[in-house]
Tab-separated table of C-alpha atoms and ligand atoms in Angstrom:
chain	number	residue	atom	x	y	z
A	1	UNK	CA	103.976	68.565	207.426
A	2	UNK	CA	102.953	67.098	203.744
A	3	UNK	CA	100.107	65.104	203.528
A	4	UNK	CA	100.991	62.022	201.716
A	5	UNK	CA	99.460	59.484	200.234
A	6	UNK	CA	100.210	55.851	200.899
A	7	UNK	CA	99.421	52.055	201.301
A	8	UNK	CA	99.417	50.810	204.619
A	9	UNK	CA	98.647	47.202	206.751
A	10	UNK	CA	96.405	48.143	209.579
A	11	UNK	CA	97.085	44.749	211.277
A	12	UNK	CA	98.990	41.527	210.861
A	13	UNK	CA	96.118	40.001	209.232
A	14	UNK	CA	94.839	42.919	207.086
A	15	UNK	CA	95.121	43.436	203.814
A	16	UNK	CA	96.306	46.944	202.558
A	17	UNK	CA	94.594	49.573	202.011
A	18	UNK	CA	95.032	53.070	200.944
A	19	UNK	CA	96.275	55.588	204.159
A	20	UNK	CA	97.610	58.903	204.747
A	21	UNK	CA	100.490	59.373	206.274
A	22	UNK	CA	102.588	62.714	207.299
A	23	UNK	CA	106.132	63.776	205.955
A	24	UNK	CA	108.180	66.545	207.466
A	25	UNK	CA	109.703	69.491	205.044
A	26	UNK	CA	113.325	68.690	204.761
A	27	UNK	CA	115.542	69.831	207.731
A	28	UNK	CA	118.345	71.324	206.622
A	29	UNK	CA	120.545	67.831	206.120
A	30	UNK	CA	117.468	66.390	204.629
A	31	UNK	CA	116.118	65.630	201.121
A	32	UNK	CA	112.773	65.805	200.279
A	33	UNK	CA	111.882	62.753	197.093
A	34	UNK	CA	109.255	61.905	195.061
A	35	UNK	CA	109.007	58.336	194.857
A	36	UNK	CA	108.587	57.141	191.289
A	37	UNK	CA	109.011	53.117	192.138
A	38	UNK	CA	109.106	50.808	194.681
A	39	UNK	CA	110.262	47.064	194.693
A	40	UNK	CA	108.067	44.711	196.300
A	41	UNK	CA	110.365	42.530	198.354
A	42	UNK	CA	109.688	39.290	200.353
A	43	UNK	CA	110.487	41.027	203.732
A	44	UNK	CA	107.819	43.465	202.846
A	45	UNK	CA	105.001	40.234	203.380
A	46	UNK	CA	107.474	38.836	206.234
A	47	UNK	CA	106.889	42.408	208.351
A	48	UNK	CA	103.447	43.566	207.422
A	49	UNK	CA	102.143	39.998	208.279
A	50	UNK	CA	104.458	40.114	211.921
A	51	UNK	CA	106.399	37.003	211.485
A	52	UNK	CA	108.997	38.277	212.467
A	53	UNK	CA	107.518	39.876	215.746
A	54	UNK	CA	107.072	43.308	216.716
A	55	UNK	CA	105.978	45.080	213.596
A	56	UNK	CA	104.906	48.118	214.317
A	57	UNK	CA	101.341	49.272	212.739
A	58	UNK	CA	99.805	51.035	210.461
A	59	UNK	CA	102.965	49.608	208.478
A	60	UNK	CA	103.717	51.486	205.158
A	61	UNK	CA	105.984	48.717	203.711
A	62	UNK	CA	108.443	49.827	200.537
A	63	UNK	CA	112.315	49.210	200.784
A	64	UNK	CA	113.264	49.328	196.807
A	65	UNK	CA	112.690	53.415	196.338
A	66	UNK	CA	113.377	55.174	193.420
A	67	UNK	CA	112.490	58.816	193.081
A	68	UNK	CA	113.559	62.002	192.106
A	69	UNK	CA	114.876	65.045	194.182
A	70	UNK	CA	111.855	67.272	194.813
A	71	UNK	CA	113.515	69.731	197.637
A	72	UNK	CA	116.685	69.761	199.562
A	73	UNK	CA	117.580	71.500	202.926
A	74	UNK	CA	119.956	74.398	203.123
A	75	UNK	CA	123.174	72.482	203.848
A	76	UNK	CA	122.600	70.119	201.921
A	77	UNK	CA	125.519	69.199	199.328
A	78	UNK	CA	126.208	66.940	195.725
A	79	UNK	CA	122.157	66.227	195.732
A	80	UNK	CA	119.430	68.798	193.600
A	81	UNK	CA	116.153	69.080	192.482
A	82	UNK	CA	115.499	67.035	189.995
A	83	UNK	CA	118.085	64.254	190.280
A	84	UNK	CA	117.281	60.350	190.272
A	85	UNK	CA	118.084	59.239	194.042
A	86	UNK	CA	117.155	55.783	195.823
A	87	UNK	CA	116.688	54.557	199.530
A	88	UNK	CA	117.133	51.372	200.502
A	89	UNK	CA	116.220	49.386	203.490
A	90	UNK	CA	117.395	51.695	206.101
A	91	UNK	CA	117.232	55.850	206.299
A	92	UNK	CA	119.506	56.143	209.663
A	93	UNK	CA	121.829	54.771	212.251
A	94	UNK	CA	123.810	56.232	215.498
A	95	UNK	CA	126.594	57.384	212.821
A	96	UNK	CA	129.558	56.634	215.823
A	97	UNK	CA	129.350	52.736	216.834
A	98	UNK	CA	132.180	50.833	215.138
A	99	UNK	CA	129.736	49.563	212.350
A	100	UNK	CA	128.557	53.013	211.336
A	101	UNK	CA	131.915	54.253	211.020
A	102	UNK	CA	133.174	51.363	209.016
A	103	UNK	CA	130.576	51.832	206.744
A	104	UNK	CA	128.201	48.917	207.827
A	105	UNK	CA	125.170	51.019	209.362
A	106	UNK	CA	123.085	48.460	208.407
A	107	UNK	CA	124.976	46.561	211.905
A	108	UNK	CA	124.847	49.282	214.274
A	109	UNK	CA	125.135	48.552	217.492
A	110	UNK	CA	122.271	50.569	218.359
A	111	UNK	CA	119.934	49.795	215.308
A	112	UNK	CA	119.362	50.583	211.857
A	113	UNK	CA	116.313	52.905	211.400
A	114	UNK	CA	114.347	50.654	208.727
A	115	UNK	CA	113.282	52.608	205.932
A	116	UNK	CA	109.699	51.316	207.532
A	117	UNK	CA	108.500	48.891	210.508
A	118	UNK	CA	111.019	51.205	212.779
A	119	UNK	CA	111.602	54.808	214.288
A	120	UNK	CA	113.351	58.087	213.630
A	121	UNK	CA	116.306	59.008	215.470
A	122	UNK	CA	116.284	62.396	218.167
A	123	UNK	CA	118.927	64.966	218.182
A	124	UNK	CA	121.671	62.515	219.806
A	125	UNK	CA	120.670	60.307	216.729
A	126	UNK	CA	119.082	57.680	219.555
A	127	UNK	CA	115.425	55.937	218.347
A	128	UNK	CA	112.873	58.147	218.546
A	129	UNK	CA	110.143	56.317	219.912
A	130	UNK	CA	107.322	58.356	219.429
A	131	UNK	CA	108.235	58.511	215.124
A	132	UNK	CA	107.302	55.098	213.013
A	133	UNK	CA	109.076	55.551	209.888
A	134	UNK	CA	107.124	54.637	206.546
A	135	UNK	CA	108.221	53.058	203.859
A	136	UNK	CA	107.863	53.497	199.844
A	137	UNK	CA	104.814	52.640	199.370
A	138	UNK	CA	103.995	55.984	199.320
A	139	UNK	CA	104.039	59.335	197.314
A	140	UNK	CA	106.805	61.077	198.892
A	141	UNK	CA	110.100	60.586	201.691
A	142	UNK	CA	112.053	62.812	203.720
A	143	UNK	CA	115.395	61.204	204.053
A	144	UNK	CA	118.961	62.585	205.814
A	145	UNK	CA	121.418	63.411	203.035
A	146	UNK	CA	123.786	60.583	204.096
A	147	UNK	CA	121.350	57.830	203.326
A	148	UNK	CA	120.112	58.459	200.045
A	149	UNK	CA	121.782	56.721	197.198
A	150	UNK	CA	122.467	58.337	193.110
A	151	UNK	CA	120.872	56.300	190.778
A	152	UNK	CA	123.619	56.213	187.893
A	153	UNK	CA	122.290	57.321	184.430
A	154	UNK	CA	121.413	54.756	182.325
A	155	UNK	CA	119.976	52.449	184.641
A	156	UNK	CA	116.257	52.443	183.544
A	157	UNK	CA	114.729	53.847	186.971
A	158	UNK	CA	112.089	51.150	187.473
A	159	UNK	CA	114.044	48.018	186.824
A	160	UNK	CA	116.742	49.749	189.591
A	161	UNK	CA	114.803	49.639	192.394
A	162	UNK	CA	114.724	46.304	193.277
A	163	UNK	CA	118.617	46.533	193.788
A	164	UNK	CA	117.995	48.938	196.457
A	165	UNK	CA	117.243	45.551	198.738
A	166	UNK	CA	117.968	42.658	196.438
A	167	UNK	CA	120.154	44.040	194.849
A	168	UNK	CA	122.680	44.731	197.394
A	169	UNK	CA	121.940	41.937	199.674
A	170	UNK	CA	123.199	39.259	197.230
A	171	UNK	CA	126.030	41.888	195.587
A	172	UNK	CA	127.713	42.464	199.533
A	173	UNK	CA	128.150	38.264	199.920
A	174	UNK	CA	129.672	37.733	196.466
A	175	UNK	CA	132.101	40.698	197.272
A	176	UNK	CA	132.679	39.197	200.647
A	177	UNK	CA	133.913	35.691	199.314
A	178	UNK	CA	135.939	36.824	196.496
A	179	UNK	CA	133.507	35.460	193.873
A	180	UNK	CA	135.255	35.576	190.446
A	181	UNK	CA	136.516	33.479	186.983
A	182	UNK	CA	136.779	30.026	188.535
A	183	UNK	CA	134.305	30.041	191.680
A	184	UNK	CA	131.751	27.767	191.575
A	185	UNK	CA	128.753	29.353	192.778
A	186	UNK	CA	125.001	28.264	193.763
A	187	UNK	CA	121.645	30.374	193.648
A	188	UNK	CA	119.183	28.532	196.109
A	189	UNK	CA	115.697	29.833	195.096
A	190	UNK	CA	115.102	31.669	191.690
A	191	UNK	CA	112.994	34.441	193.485
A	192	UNK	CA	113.870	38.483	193.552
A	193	UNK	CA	116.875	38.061	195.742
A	194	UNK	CA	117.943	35.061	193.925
A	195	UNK	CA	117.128	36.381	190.046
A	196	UNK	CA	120.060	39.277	191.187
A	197	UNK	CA	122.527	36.922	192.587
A	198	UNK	CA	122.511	35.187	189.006
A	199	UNK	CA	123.136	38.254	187.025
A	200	UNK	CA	125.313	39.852	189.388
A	201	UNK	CA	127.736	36.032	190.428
A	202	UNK	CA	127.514	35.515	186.092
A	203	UNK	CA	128.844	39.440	185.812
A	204	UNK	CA	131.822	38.579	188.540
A	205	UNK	CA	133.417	35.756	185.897
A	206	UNK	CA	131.625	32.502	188.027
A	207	UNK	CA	130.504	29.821	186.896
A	208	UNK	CA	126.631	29.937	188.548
A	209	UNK	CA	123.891	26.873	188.989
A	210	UNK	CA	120.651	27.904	189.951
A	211	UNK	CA	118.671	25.373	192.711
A	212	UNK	CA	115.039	25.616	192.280
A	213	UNK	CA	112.289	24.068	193.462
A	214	UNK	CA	110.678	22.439	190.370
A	215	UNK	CA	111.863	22.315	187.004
A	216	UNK	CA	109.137	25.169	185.959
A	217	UNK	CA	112.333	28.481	186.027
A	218	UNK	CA	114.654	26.002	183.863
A	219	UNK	CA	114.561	27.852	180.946
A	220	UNK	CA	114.881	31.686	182.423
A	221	UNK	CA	117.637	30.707	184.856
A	222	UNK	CA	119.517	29.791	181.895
A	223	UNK	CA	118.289	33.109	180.259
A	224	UNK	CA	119.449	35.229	182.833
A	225	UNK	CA	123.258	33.666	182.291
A	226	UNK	CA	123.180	30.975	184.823
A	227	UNK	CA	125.348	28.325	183.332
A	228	UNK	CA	123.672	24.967	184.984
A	229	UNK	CA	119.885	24.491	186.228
A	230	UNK	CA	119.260	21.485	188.833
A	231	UNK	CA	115.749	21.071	190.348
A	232	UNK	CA	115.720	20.695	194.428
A	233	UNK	CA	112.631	18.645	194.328
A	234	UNK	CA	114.792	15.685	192.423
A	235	UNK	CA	116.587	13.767	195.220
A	236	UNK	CA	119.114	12.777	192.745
A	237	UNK	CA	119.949	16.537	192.974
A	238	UNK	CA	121.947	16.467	195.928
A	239	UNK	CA	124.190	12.502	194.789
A	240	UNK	CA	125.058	14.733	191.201
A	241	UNK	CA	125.994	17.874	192.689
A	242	UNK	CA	127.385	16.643	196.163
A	243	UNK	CA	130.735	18.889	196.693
A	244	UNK	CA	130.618	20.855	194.298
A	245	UNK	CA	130.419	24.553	194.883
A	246	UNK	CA	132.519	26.991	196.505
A	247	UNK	CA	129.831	29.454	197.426
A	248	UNK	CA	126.326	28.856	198.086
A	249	UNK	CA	123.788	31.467	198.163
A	250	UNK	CA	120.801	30.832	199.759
A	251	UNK	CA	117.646	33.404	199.140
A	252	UNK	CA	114.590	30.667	200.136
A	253	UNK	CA	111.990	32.506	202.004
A	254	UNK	CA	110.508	29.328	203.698
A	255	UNK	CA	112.104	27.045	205.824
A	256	UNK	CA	114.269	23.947	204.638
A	257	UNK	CA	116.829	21.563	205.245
A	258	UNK	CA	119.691	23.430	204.856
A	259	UNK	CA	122.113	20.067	205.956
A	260	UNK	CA	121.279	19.439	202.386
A	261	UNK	CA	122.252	22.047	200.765
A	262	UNK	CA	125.353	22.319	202.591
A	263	UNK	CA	126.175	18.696	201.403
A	264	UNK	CA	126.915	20.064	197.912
A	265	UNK	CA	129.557	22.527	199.090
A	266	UNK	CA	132.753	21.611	198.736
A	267	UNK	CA	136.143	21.381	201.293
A	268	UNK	CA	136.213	24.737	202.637
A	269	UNK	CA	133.211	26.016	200.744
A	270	UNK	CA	130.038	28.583	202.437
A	271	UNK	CA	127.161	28.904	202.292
A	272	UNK	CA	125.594	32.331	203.019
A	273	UNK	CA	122.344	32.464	203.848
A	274	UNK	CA	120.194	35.699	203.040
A	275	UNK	CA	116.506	34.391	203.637
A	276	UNK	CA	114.892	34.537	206.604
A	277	UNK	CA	112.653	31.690	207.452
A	278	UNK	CA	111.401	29.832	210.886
A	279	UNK	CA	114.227	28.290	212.192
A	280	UNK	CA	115.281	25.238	211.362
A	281	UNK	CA	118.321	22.715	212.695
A	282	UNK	CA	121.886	22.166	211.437
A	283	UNK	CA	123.711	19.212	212.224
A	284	UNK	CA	127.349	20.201	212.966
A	285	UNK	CA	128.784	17.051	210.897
A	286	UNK	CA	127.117	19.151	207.637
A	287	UNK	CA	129.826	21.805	208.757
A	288	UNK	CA	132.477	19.801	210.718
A	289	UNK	CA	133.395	17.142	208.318
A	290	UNK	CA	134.597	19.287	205.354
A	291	UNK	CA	135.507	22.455	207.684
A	292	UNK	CA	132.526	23.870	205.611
A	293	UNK	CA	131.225	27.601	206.502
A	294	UNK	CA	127.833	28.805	207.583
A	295	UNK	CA	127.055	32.342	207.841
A	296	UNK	CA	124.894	35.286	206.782
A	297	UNK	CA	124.462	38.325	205.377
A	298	UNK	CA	122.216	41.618	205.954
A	299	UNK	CA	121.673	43.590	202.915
A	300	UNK	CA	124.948	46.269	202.789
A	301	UNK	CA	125.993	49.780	204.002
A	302	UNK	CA	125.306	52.616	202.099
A	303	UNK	CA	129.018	52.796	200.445
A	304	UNK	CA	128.955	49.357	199.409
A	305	UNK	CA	125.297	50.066	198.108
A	306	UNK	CA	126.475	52.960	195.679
A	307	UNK	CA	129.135	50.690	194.650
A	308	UNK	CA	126.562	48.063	193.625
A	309	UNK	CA	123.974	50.632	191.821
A	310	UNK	CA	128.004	51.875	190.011
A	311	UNK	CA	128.678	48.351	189.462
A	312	UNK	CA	124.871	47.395	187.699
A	313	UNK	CA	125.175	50.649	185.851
A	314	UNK	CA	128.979	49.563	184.258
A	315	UNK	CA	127.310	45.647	183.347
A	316	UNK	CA	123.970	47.154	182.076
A	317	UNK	CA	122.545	44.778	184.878
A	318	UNK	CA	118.739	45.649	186.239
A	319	UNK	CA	116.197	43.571	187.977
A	320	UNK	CA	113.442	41.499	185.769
A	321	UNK	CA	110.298	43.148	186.839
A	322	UNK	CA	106.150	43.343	186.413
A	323	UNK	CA	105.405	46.513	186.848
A	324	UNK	CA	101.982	46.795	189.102
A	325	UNK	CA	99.412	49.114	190.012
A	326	UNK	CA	99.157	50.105	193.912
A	327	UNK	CA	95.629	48.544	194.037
A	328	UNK	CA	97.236	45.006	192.782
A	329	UNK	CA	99.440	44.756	195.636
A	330	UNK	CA	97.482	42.284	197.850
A	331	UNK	CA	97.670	39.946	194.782
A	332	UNK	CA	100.980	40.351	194.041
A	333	UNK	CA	102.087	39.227	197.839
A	334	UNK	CA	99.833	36.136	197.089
A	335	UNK	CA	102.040	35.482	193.989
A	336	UNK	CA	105.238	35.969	196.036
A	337	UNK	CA	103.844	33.682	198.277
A	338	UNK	CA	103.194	31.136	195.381
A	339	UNK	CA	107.300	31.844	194.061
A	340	UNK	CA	105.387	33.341	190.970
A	341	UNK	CA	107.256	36.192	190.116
A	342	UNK	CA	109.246	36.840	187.561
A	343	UNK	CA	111.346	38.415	189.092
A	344	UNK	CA	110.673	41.314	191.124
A	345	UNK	CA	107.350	43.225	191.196
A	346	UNK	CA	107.628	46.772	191.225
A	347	UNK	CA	104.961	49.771	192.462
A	348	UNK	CA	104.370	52.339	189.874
A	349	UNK	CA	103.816	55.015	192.283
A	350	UNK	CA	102.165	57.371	189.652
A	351	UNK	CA	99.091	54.727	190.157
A	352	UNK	CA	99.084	56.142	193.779
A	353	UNK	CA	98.993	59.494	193.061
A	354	UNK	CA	95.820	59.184	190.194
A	355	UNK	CA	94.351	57.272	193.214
A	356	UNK	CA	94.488	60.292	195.549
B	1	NAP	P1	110.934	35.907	196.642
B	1	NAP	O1	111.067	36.817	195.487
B	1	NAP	O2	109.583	35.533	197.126
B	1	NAP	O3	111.802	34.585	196.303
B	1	NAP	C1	111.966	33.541	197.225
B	1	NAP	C2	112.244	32.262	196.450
B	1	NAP	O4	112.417	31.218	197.389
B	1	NAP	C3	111.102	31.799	195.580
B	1	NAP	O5	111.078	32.402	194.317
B	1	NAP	C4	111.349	30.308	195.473
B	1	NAP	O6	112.313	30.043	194.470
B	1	NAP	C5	111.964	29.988	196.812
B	1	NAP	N1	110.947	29.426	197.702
B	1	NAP	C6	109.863	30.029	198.221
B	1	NAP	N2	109.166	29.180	198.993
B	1	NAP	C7	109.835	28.037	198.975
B	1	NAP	C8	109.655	26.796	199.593
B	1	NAP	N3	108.587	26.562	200.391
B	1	NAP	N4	110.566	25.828	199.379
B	1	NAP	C9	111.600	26.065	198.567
B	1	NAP	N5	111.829	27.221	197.939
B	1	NAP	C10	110.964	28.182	198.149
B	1	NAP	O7	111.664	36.526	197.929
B	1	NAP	P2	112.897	37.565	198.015
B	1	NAP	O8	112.347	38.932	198.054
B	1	NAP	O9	113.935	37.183	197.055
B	1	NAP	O10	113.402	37.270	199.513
B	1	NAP	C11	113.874	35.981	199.857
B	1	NAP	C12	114.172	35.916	201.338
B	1	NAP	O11	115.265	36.795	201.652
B	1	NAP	C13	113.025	36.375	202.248
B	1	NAP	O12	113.033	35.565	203.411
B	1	NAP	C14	113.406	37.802	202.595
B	1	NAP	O13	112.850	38.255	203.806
B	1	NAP	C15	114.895	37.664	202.712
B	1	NAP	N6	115.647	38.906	202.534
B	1	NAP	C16	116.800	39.017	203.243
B	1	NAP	C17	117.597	40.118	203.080
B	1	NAP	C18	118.899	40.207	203.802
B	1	NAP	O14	119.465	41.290	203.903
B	1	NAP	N7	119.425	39.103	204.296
B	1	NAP	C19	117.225	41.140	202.205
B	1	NAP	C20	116.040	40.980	201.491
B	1	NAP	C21	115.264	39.863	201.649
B	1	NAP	P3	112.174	28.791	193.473
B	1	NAP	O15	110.840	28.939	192.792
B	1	NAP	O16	113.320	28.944	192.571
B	1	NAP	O17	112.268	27.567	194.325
B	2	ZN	ZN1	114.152	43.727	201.070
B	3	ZN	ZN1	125.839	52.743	214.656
C-alpha cells in the first residue's frame, strides 16, 4: 500500500482538510498515476456537502485528473511510464450489462464506481463494499487499464482536466442531437460545464446564445465565441427569445423554473438538462404544446470521452481555468457557490505534495 497524501471532507458540514489515504500497487491490469491536476467541479461541493444523500465519508473529492503514468502492471498494454493519462468521473463498472458493453459504463445497470463518493469492485467486478474509492484530490491513483483516458499532445495538461467531467458531459449531448452549421443552440448558466458547452456547440458550426443570470459574463461569453448574450434576470428575456432554439443546454446548479426556459425552444426543440439541482416542477403544456423534448444527460463513456479529449486536441479547445493551491480549496467552493469562476478552477497537485 502507498501512503498518499490527500484532501478530504470529514463530514457534510466540514471543511477540508489535509488526510492520508492508502493506494494499492498496480495489479497487473492496473496503472499506477501521478496526479498533476485536478478540476474542481460543482458535483465535487454537491457530494462532499451530501445533497445528494448518501455520501460516503472521509470523501476525497477530484473527478477532472490529469497525471502522468508512474507504474503499470504486467499485462498491461498501449499505456507507459511516463505518459500524460486522465480519469474522469468513474474508474469501473460490471463490464457485461448492456450499457457497459455499448460503451455507456457510466449507465450500468449495476453502478458506475465514481472515481470518489463510491466503492471498488471484487473479483466478479460486483461493489466492493468494504473499499471507498478516492478521488483526485490527491497525490497519486491506481486505476484499471480500461478506464484511464490519453491525454492527446498538445493539449496544455492543466487546462485539460476540466474536460475530464465538463468536458464530456456537455460534448456527449451536442453529439447526441446532431448539433452542427444551422442549429440554434442555448448555454443556460456560464459556469464550468456551461463555459465548455460554448466552445465545444461554437466548434460544431452552431450558432450559440449564452443565458446568464446577470449581465456581469456579457463580455467573456462573447469572448469565448458565443454569438448572442441574453441576461435571465431580464423578463423581457424570455418575449425576445421565445421559440427560438433547437437545443437547449442547461448546466444551472441551483434550482429554477425550467417551464421558462423551455418556452424559448422551438417546435420540436430539447432541452437537455445536465445540472443537478432540488427538484423542481414541469408543467406538461411547456412540453405538450410544441411536442418539445425534455431529457438528460450523465457525463459519457469512456470511448466517447477519448473522442472528446481527440476532438479538443484537433480545435485547440481547453477549459478557462485559475489555477489554485490545495489549501485555497474551501474558498474556491465558496466562489463556485457565488457563480464566480472563470471558468473552471483547477488543483495544482504539486501544492499537495510541498504540503506533505
Ligand atoms: P459551476 O461552475 O458552479 O456553474 C454553474 C452555473 O450555474 C453558474 O456559473 C451560474 O451561471 C449558474 N447558476 C448558479 N447558481 C444559480 C442560480 N441560483 N440561478 C441561476 N443560475 C445559477 O458548476 P458546474 O461544475 O458547471 O456544474 C453545474 C451543474 O452540473 C452542477 O449541478 C453539477 O453537479 C452538474 N454536473 C452534472 C454532470 C452530468 O453528468 N450531468 C456533470 C458535471 C456536473 P451564470 O452566472 O451564467 O448564471
Ligand atoms: Zn463533474
Ligand atoms: Zn455495467
Amino acid at each position: 500500500m502507498l501512503k498518499t497524501p490527500a484532501y478530504a471532507a470529514a463530514s457534510a458540514t466540514s471543511p477540508l482538510a489535509p488526510h492520508t489515504i492508502e493506494r494499492r500497487e498496480p495489479g497487473p491490469r492496473e496503472v499506477l498515476i501521478e496526479i498533476l491536476y485536478c478540476g474542481v467541479c460543482h458535483s465535487d461541493i454537491h457530494q462532499a456537502r451530501d445533497e445528494w444523500g448518501g455520501s460516503i465519508f472521509p470523501m476525497v473529492p477530484g473527478h477532472e485528473i490529469v497525471g502522468r503514468v508512474a507504474r503499470v502492471g504486467a499485462q498491461v498494454t498501449g499505456l507507459q511510464p511516463g505518459q500524460h493519462v486522465g480519469v474522469g468521473c468513474f474508474v469501473d463498472s460490471c463490464r457485461t450489462c448492456p450499457q457497459c458493453t455499448a460503451g455507456e459504463e457510466q449507465h450500468c445497470d449495476f453502478g458506475m464506481s465514481g472515481t470518489y463518493n463510491s466503492y471498488e469492485r471484487d473479483a466478479n467486478h460486483r461493489f466492493d463494499r468494504s473499499r471507498p474509492t478516492y478521488g483526485g484530490y490527491s497525490t497519486h491513483i491506481t486505476v484499471d487499464q480500461d478506464y484511464v483516458l490519453r491525454i492527446p499532445d498538445g493539449l496544455p495538461l492543466d487546462r485539460a482536466a476540466p474536460l475530464l467531467c465538463a468536458g464530456i458531459t456537455t460534448y456527449s449531448p451536442l453529439k447526441r442531437f446532431g448539433v452542427t452549421a444551422g442549429h440554434r443552440v442555448a448555454v443556460v448558466g456560464l459556469g464550468g460545464l456551461g463555459h465548455m458547452a460554448v466552445k465545444l456547440a461554437v466548434a460544431m458550426g452552431a450558432e450559440v446564445t449564452v443565458l446568464s443570470s446577470s449581465e456581469s459574463k456579457r463580455g467573456d461569453a462573447l469572448a469565448l465565441g458565443a454569438h448572442h448574450f441574453a441576461a435571465t434576470r431580464d423578463p423581457a428575456t424570455f418575449e425576445t427569445l421565445a421559440k427560438s432554439f433547437d437545443l437547449i443546454v442547461d448546466t444551472v446548479s441551483a434550482a429554477h423554473d425550467y417551464n421558462a426556459y423551455l418556452s424559448l425552444l422551438k417546435f420540436n426543440g430539447a432541452m437537455v438538462l445536465l445540472g443537478i439541482p432540488e427538484p423542481s416542477a414541469v408543467a406538461a403544456g411547456a412540453l405538450v404544446m410544441q411536442r418539445r423534448t425534455l431529457t438528460g444527460s450523465l457525463i459519457g463513456g469512456i470511448r466517447e470521452t477519448q473522442e472528446m479529449l481527440d476532438f479538443c486536441a484537433a480545435h485547440g479547445i481547453a477549459s478557462d481555468i485559475e489555477l489554485i493551491g490545495i489549501d485555497q480549496i474551501n474558498e474556491a467552493y465558496e466562489r463556485m457557490l457565488r457563480a464566480d469562476v472563470r471558468y473552471r478552477f483547477v488543483i495544482d497537485i504539486a501544492s499537495l505534495r510541498d504540503a506533505a
